[in-house]
Short mmCIF file of C-alpha atoms in Angstrom, two decimals:
data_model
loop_
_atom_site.label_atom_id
_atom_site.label_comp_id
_atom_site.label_asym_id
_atom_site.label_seq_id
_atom_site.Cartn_x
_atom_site.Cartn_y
_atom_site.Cartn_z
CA UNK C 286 80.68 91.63 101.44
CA UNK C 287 80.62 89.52 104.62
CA UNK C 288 78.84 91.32 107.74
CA UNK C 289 81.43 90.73 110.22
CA UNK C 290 83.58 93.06 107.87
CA UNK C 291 81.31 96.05 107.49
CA UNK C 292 82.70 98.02 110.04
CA UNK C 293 86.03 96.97 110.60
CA UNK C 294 87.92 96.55 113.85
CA UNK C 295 90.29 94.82 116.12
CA UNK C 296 90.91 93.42 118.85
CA UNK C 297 93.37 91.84 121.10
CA UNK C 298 94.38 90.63 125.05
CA UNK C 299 97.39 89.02 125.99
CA UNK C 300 98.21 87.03 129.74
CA UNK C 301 101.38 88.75 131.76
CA UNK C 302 102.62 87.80 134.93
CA UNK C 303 99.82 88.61 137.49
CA UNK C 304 98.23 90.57 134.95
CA UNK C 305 96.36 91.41 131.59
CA UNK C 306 96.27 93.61 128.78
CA UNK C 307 93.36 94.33 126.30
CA UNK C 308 93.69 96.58 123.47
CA UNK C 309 91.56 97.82 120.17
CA UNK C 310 91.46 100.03 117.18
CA UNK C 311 89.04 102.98 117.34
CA UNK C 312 87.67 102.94 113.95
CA UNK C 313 84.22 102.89 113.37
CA UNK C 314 83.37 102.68 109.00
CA UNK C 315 80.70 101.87 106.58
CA UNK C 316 82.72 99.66 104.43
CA UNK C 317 85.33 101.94 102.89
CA UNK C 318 84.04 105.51 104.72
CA UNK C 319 85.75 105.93 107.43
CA UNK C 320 82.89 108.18 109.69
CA UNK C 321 84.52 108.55 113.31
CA UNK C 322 87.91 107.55 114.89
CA UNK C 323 86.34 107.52 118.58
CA UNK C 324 84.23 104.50 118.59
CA UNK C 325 84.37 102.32 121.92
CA UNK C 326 85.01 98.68 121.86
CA UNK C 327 86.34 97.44 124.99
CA UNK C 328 83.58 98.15 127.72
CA UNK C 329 84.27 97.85 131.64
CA UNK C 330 82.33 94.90 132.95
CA UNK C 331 83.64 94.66 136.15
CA UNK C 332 86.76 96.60 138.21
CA UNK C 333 89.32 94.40 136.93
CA UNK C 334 86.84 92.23 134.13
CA UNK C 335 86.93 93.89 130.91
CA UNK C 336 85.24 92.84 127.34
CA UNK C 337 85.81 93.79 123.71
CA UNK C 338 83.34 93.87 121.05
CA UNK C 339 84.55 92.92 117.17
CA UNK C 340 82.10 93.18 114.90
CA UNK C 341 78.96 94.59 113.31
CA UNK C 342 78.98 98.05 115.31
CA UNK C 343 74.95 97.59 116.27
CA UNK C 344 75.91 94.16 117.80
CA UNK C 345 79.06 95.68 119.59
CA UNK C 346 76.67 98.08 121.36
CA UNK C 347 73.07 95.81 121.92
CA UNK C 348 75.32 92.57 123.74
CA UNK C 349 77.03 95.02 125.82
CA UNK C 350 74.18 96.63 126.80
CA UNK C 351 72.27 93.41 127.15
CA UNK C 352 75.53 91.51 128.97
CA UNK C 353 75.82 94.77 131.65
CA UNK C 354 72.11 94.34 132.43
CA UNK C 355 72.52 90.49 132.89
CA UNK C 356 76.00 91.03 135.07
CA UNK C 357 74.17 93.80 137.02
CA UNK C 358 71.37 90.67 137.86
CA UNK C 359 73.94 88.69 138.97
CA UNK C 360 75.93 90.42 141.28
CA UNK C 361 72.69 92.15 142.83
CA UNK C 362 71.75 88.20 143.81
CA UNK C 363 75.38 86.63 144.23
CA UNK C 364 76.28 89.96 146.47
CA UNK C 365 79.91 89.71 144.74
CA UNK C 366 82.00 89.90 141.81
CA UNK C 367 81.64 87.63 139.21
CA UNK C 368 84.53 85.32 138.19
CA UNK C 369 86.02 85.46 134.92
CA UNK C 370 85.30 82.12 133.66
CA UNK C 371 81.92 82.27 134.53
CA UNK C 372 81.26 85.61 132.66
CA UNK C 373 82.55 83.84 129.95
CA UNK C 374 79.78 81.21 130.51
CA UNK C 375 77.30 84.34 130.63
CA UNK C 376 78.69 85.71 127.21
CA UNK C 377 78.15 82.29 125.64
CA UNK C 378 74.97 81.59 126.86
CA UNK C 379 73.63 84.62 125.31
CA UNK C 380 75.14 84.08 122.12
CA UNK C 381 74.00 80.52 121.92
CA UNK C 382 70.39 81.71 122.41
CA UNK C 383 70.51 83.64 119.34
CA UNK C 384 71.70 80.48 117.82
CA UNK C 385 70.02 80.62 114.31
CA UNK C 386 69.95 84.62 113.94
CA UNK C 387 73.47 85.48 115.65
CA UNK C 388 74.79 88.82 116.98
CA UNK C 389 77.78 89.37 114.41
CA UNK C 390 80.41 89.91 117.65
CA UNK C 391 83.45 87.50 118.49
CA UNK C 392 83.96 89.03 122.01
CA UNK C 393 87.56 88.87 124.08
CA UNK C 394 87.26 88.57 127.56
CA UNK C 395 90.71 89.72 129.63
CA UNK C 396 90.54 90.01 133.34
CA UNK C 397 91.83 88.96 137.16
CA UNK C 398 89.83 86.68 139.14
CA UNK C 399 88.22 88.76 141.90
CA UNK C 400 89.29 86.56 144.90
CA UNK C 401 93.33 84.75 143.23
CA UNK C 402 93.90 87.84 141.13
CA UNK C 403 94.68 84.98 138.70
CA UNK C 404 95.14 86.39 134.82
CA UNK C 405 92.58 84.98 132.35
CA UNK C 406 91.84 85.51 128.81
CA UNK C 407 89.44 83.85 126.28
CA UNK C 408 87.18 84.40 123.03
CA UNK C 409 84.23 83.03 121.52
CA UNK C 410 82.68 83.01 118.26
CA UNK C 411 79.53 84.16 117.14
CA UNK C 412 77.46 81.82 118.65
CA UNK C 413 79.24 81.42 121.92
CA UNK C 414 82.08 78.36 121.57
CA UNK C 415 84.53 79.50 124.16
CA UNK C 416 88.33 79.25 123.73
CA UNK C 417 90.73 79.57 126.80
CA UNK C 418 94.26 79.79 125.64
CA UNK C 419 97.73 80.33 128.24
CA UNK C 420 98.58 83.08 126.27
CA UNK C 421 97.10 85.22 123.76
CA UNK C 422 93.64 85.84 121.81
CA UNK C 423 92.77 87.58 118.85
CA UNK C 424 89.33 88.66 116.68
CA UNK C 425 88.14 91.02 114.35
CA UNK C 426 88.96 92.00 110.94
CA UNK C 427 92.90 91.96 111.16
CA UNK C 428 92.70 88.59 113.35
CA UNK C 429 94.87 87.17 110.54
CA UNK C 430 97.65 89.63 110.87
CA UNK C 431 97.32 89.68 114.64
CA UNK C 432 97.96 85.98 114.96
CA UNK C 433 101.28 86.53 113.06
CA UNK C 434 102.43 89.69 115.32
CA UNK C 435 101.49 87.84 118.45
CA UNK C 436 102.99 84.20 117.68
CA UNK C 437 106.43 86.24 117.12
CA UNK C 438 106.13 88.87 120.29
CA UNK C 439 104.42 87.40 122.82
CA UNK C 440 106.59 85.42 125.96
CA UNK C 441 105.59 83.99 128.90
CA UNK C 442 105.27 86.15 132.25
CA UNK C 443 106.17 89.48 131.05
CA UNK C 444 105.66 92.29 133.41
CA UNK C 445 103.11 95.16 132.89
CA UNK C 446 104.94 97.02 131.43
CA UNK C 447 106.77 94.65 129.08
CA UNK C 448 103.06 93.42 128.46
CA UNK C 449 101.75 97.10 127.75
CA UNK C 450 105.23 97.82 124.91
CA UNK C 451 104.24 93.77 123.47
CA UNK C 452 100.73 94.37 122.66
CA UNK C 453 100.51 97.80 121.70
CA UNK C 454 103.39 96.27 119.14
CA UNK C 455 101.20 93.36 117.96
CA UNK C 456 98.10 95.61 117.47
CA UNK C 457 100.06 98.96 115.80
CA UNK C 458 101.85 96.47 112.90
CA UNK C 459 98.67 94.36 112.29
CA UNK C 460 95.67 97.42 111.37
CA UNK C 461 98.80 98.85 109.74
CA UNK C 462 98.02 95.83 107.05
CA UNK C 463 94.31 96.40 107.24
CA UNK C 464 92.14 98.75 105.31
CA UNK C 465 89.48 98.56 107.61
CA UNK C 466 91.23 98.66 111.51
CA UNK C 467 93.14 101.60 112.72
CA UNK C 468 92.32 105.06 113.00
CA UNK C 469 93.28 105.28 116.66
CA UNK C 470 94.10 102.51 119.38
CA UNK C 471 93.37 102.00 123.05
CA UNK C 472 95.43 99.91 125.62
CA UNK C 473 94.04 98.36 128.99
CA UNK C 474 96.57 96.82 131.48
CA UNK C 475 94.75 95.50 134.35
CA UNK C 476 97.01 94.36 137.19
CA UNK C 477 95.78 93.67 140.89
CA UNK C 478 95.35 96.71 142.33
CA UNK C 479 95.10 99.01 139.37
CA UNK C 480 93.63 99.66 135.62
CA UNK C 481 96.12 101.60 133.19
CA UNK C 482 94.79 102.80 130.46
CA UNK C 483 96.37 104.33 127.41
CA UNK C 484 95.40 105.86 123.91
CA UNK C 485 98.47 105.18 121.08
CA UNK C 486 99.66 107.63 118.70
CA UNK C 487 98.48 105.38 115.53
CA UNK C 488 98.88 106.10 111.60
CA UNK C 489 95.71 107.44 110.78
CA UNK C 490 95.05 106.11 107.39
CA UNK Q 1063 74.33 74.13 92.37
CA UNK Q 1064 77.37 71.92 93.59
CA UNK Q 1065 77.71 69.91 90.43
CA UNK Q 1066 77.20 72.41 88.49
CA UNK Q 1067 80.50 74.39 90.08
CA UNK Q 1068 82.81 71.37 89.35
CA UNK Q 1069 82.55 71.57 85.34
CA UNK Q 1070 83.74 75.01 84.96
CA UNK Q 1071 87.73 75.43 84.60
CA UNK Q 1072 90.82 76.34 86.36
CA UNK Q 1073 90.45 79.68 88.17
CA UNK Q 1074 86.76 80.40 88.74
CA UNK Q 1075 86.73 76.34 90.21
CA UNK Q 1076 88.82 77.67 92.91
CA UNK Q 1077 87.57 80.96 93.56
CA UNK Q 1078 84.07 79.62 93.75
CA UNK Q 1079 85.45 76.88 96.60
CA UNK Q 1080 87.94 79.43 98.63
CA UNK Q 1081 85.75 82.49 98.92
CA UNK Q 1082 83.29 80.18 101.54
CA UNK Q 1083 84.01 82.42 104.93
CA UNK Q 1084 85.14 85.41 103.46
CA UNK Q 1085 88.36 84.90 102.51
CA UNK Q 1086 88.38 87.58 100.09
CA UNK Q 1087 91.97 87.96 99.46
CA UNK Q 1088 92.62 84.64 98.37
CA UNK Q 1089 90.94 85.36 95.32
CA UNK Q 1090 90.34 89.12 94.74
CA UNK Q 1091 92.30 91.55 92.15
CA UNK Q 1092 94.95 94.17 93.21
CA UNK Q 1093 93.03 97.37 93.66
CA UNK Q 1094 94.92 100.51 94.01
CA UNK Q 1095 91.83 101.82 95.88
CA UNK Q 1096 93.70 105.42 95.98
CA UNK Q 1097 93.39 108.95 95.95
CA UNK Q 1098 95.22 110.74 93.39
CA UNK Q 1099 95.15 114.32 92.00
CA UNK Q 1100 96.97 116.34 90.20
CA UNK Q 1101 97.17 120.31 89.90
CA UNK Q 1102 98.54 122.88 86.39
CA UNK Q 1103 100.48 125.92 87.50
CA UNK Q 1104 102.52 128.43 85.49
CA UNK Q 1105 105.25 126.45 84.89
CA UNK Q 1106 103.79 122.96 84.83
CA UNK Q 1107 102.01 120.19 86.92
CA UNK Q 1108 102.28 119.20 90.52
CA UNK Q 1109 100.60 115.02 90.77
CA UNK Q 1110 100.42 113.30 94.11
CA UNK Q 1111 99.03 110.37 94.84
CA UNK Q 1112 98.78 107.65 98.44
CA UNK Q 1113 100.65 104.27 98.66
CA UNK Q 1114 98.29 101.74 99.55
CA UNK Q 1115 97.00 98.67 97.06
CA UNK Q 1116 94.78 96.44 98.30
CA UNK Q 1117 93.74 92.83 98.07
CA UNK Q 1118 90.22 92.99 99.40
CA UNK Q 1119 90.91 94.31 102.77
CA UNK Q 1120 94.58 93.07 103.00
CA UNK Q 1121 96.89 95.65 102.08
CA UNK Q 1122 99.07 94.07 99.79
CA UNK Q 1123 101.48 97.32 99.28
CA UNK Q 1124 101.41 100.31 101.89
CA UNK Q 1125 104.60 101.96 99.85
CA UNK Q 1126 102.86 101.76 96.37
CA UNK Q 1127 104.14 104.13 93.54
CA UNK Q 1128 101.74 105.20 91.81
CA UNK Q 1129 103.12 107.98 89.88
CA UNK Q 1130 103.97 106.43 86.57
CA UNK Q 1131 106.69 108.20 83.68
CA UNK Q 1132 105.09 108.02 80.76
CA UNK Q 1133 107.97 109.87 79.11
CA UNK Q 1134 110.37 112.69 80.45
CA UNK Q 1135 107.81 114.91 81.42
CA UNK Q 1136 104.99 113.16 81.25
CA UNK Q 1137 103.40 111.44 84.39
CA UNK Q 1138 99.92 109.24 84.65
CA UNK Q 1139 98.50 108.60 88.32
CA UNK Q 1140 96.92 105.33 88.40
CA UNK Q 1141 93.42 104.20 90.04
CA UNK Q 1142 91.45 100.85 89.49
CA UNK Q 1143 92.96 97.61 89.27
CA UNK Q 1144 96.90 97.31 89.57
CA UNK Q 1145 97.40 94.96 86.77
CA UNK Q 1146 95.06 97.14 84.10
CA UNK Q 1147 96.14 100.49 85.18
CA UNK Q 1148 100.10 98.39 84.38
CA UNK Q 1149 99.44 97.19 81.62
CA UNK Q 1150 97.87 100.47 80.10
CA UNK Q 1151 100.38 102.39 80.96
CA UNK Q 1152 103.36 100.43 79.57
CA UNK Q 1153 101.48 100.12 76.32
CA UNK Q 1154 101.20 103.80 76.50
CA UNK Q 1155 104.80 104.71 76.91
CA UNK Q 1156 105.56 102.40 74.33
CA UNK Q 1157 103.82 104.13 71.52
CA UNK Q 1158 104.77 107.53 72.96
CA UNK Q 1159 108.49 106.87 72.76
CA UNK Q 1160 107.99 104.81 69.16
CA UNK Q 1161 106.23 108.31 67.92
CA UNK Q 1162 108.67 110.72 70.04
CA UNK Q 1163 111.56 109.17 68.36
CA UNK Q 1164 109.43 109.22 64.82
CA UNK Q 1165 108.79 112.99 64.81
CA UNK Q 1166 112.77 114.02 66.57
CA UNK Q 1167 111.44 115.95 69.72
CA UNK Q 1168 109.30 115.87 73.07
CA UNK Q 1169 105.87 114.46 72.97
CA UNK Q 1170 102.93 116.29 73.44
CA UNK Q 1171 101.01 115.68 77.10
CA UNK Q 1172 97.64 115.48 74.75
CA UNK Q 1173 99.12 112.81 72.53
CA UNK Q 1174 99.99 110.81 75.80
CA UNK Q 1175 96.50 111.46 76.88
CA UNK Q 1176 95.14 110.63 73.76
CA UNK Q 1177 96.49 107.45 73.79
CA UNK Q 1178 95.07 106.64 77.39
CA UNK Q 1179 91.86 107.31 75.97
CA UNK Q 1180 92.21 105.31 72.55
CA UNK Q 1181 92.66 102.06 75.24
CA UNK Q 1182 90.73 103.31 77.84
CA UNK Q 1183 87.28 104.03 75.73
CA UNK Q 1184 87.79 101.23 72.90
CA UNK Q 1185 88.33 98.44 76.15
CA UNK Q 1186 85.83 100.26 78.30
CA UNK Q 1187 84.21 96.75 79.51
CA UNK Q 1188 86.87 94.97 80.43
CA UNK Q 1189 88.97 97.72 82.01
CA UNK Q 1190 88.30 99.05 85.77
CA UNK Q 1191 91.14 101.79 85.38
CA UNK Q 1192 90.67 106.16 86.73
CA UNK Q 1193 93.56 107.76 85.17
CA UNK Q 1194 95.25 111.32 85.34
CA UNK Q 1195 97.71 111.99 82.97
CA UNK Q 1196 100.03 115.06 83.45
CA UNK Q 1197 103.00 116.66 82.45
CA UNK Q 1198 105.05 119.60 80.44
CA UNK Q 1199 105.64 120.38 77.12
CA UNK Q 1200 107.24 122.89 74.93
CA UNK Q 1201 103.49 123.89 72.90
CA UNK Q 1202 100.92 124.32 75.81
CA UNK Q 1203 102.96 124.14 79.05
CA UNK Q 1204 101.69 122.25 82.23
CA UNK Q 1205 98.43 120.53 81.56
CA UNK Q 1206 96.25 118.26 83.51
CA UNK Q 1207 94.06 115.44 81.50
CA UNK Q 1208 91.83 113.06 83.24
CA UNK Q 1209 90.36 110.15 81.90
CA UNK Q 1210 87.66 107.87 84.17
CA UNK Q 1211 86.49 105.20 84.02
CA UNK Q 1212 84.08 104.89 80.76
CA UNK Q 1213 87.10 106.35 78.55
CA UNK Q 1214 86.27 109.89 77.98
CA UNK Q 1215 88.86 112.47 77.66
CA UNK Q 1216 89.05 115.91 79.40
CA UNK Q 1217 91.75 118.61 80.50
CA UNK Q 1218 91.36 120.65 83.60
CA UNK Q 1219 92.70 122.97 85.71
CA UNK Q 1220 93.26 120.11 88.54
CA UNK Q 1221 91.77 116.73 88.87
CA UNK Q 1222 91.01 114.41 91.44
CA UNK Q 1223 90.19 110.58 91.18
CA UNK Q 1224 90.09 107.24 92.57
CA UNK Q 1225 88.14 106.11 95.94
CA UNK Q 1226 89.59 108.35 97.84
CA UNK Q 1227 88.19 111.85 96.19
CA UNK Q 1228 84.96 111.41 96.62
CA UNK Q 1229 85.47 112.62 100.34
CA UNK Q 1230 87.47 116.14 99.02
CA UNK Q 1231 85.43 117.39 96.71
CA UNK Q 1232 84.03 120.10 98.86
CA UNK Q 1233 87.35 120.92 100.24
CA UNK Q 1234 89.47 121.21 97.04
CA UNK Q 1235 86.78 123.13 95.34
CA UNK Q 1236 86.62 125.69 98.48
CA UNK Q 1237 90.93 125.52 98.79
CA UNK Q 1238 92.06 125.77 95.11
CA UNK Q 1239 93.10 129.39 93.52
CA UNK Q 1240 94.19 130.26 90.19
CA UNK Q 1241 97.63 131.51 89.71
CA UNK Q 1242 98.89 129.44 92.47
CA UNK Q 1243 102.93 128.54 92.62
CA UNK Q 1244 104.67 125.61 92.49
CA UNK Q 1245 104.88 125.34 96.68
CA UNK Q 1246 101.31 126.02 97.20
CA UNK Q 1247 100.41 123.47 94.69
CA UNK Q 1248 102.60 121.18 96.17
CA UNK Q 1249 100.94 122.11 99.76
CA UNK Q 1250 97.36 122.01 98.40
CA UNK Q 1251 97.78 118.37 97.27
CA UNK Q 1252 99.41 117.19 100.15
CA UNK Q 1253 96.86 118.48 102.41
CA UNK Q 1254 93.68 117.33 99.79
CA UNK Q 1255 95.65 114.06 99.75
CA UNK Q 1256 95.93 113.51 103.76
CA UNK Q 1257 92.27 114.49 103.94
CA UNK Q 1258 90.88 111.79 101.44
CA UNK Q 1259 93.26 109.06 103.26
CA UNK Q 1260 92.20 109.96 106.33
CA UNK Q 1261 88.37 108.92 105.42
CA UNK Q 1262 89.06 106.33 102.81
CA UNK Q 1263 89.52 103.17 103.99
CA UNK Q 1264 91.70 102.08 100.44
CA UNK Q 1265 93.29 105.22 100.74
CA UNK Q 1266 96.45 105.32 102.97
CA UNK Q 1267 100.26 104.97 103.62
CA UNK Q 1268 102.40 107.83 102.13
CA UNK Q 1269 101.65 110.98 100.33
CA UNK Q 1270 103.68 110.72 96.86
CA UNK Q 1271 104.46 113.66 95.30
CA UNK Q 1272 106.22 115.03 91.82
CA UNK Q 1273 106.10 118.73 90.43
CA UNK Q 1274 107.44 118.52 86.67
CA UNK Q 1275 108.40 121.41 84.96
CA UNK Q 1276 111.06 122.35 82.18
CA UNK Q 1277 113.76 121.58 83.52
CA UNK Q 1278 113.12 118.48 85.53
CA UNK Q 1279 110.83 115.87 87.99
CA UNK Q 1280 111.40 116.25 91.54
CA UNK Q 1281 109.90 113.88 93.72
CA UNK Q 1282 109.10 114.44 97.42
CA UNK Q 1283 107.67 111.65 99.95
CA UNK Q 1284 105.80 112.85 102.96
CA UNK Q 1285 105.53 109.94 105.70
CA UNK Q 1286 102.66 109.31 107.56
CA UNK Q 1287 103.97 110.58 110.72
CA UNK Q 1288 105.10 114.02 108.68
CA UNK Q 1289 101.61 114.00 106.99
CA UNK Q 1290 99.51 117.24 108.15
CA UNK Q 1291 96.65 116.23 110.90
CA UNK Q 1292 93.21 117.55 111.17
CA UNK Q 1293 90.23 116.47 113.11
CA UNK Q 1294 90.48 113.29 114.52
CA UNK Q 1295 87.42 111.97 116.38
#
């Protein structure tokens, strides 16, 4: 069985006009055993900077850990908030140090830039290759179906709330093909001067 | 180790090329992963089973039935692999209508059973298939026979199988009663059933259900958003 499927989760963040959206399952397994439906993915990096975790579960928890403490460093000597796109830098650095004996995380990055507001999104791999794309990103183990709910939902400049109906959409339909996502789901939609955050009613099988 | 991967034929050729990065259902069997169970009463059985087969993690079918007729009133709920737990059971109801119509009346549910074993225990290594066969008939009544995975043969009260039970145990054993009716079997399964899909990641999608008595098969559905809810963190 491959390790980045032991635990089962997913993940995705989608660009909106003057905003961003993140969302996850909440499942947290041992291959098949389900054990709790509460298990956090998407951590708060920043006010409006926020990064999820697929992966092995000990991974999700040690880089996020490890990350805060290195973005705490930062902003203690910069004396403000980082930018997006260089967190993203941070993230891959980190991951490329562990080059031959990776963390088993693909993290999502989805925030506004602290200064332009400006939406961004991106993901890496395991060992830190960073992909910006205009409009959506997807990991985890349902990363296949979420490609195919996104590709057919997802538009250009869609409001928050448009953004918030699109994504919970794209990740409901995709675990819903997954034995090892779902059990829960939690929405982010970060917009300029405000973080909305949501738990769906999800099938919990 | 290369070389040696290019002389071997057809099918294993490709699986042993596409399965590089995981991509498990490209090449894996149809499991029905499953949690099934079934439950005697007075007047006959109640059988329930989830919907969901599986394809390594994909999930291939989320409306699966897996509540097979064997005959009029006889039922099998199928675990293992899709294609054996098929097969078996369509050689199965072949033979049982062949000796139904030989003898000029209803088969027995321990002939059916019977037969599960025969194929079950004589193809025990090349079969992955958990089955539960229930039903009615005129002799004995509602009966419950369950037949795992090495091919033996036993009748009880109610069974569970498949992935899925392994997480219910305690509670079935704590929740079942003797001399329960028809709606409290039918309420006892559906609840056991949520449970075990609930925790079981193969486990999922509906709750099928079909009480069989005398006089006929009815068959409920209970969707997922109609499915009882327990703890959830």
């Amino acid at each position: 069985m491959s390790i980045m499927s032991y635990n089962g989760s997913a993940i995705v963040a989608m660009k909106g006009k003057d905003c961003v959206a993140i969302a996850a399952d909440r499942r947290f397994g041992i291959q098949a055993q389900t054990v709790s439906m509460d298990f956090q993915k998407i951590f708060e990096m920043a006010p409006q900077l926020f990064l999820g975790l697929p992966g092995l579960g000990t991974d999700v928890q040690t880089v996020s850990n490890r990350l805060k403490f290195r973005l705490n460093l930062y902003t203690l000597r910069e004396n403000r908030q980082i930018k997006p796109k260089t967190f993203m830098s941070m993230v891959s650095n980190l991951l490329y140090e562990r080059r031959f004996g990776p963390y088993f995380v693909e993290p999502i990055i989805a925030g506004l830039d602290p200064t332009t507001s400006e939406p961004f999104v991106c993901s890496l791999d395991l060992i830190g290759c960073p992909m910006e794309p205009e409009d959506f990103v997807v990991a985890g183990t349902s990363s296949e179906q979420l490609y195919g709910m996104c590709e057919s939902l997802w538009q250009p400049n869609m409001e928050p709330d448009e953004l918030f109906e699109c994504i919970s959409q794209s990740l409901l339909n995709a675990v819903d093909r997954d034995a090892l996502a779902g059990w829960g789901a939690v929405v982010h939609i970060i917009e300029k001067d405000k973080v909305t955050t949501r738990t769906l009613k999800a099938r919990m099988d | 180790m290369a070389a040696g991967m290019m002389y071997q034929s057809g099918p294993s050729r490709f699986q042993s090329t596409a399965n590089m990065g995981g991509d498990d259902w490209l090449t894996a069997e149809h499991m029905t992963g499953t949690s099934i169970m079934a439950v005697e009463f007075a007047d006959g059985v109640v059988i329930g089973a989830d919907s969901r087969t599986t394809t390594g993690a994909y999930i291939a079918n989320r409306v699966t039935d897996k509540l097979t007729p064997i005959h009029d009133r006889i039922f099998c709920c199928r675990s293992g692999s899709a294609a054996a737990t098929q097969a078996v059971a369509d050689v199965v109801a072949y033979h049982l209508n062949f000796h139904s119509i030989e003898m000029g009346e209803p088969p027995l549910v321990q002939t059916a059973a019977n037969l599960f074993k025969e194929i079950c225990y004589n193809n025990r290594d090349d079969l992955t298939a958990g089955i539960i066969c229930a039903g009615w008939d005129e002799r004995e009544g509602g009966q419950v026979y369950t037949i795992p995975l090495g091919g033996m043969l036993v009748r009880q009260p109610f069974s569970i199988g498949g992935s899925g039970s392994t997480y219910i145990y305690g509670y079935v054993d704590a929740a079942f009663k003797k001399g329960m009716t028809k709606e409290e079997c039918l309420k006892f399964t559906a609840h056991s059933l949520a449970l075990a899909m609930n925790r079981d990641g193969s486990s999922g999608g509906v709750v099928r259900l079909a009480a069989i008595t005398k006089d006929s098969v009815e068959r409920h559905v209970i969707l997922g958003n109609e499915l009882p809810r327990f703890y959830e963190g």
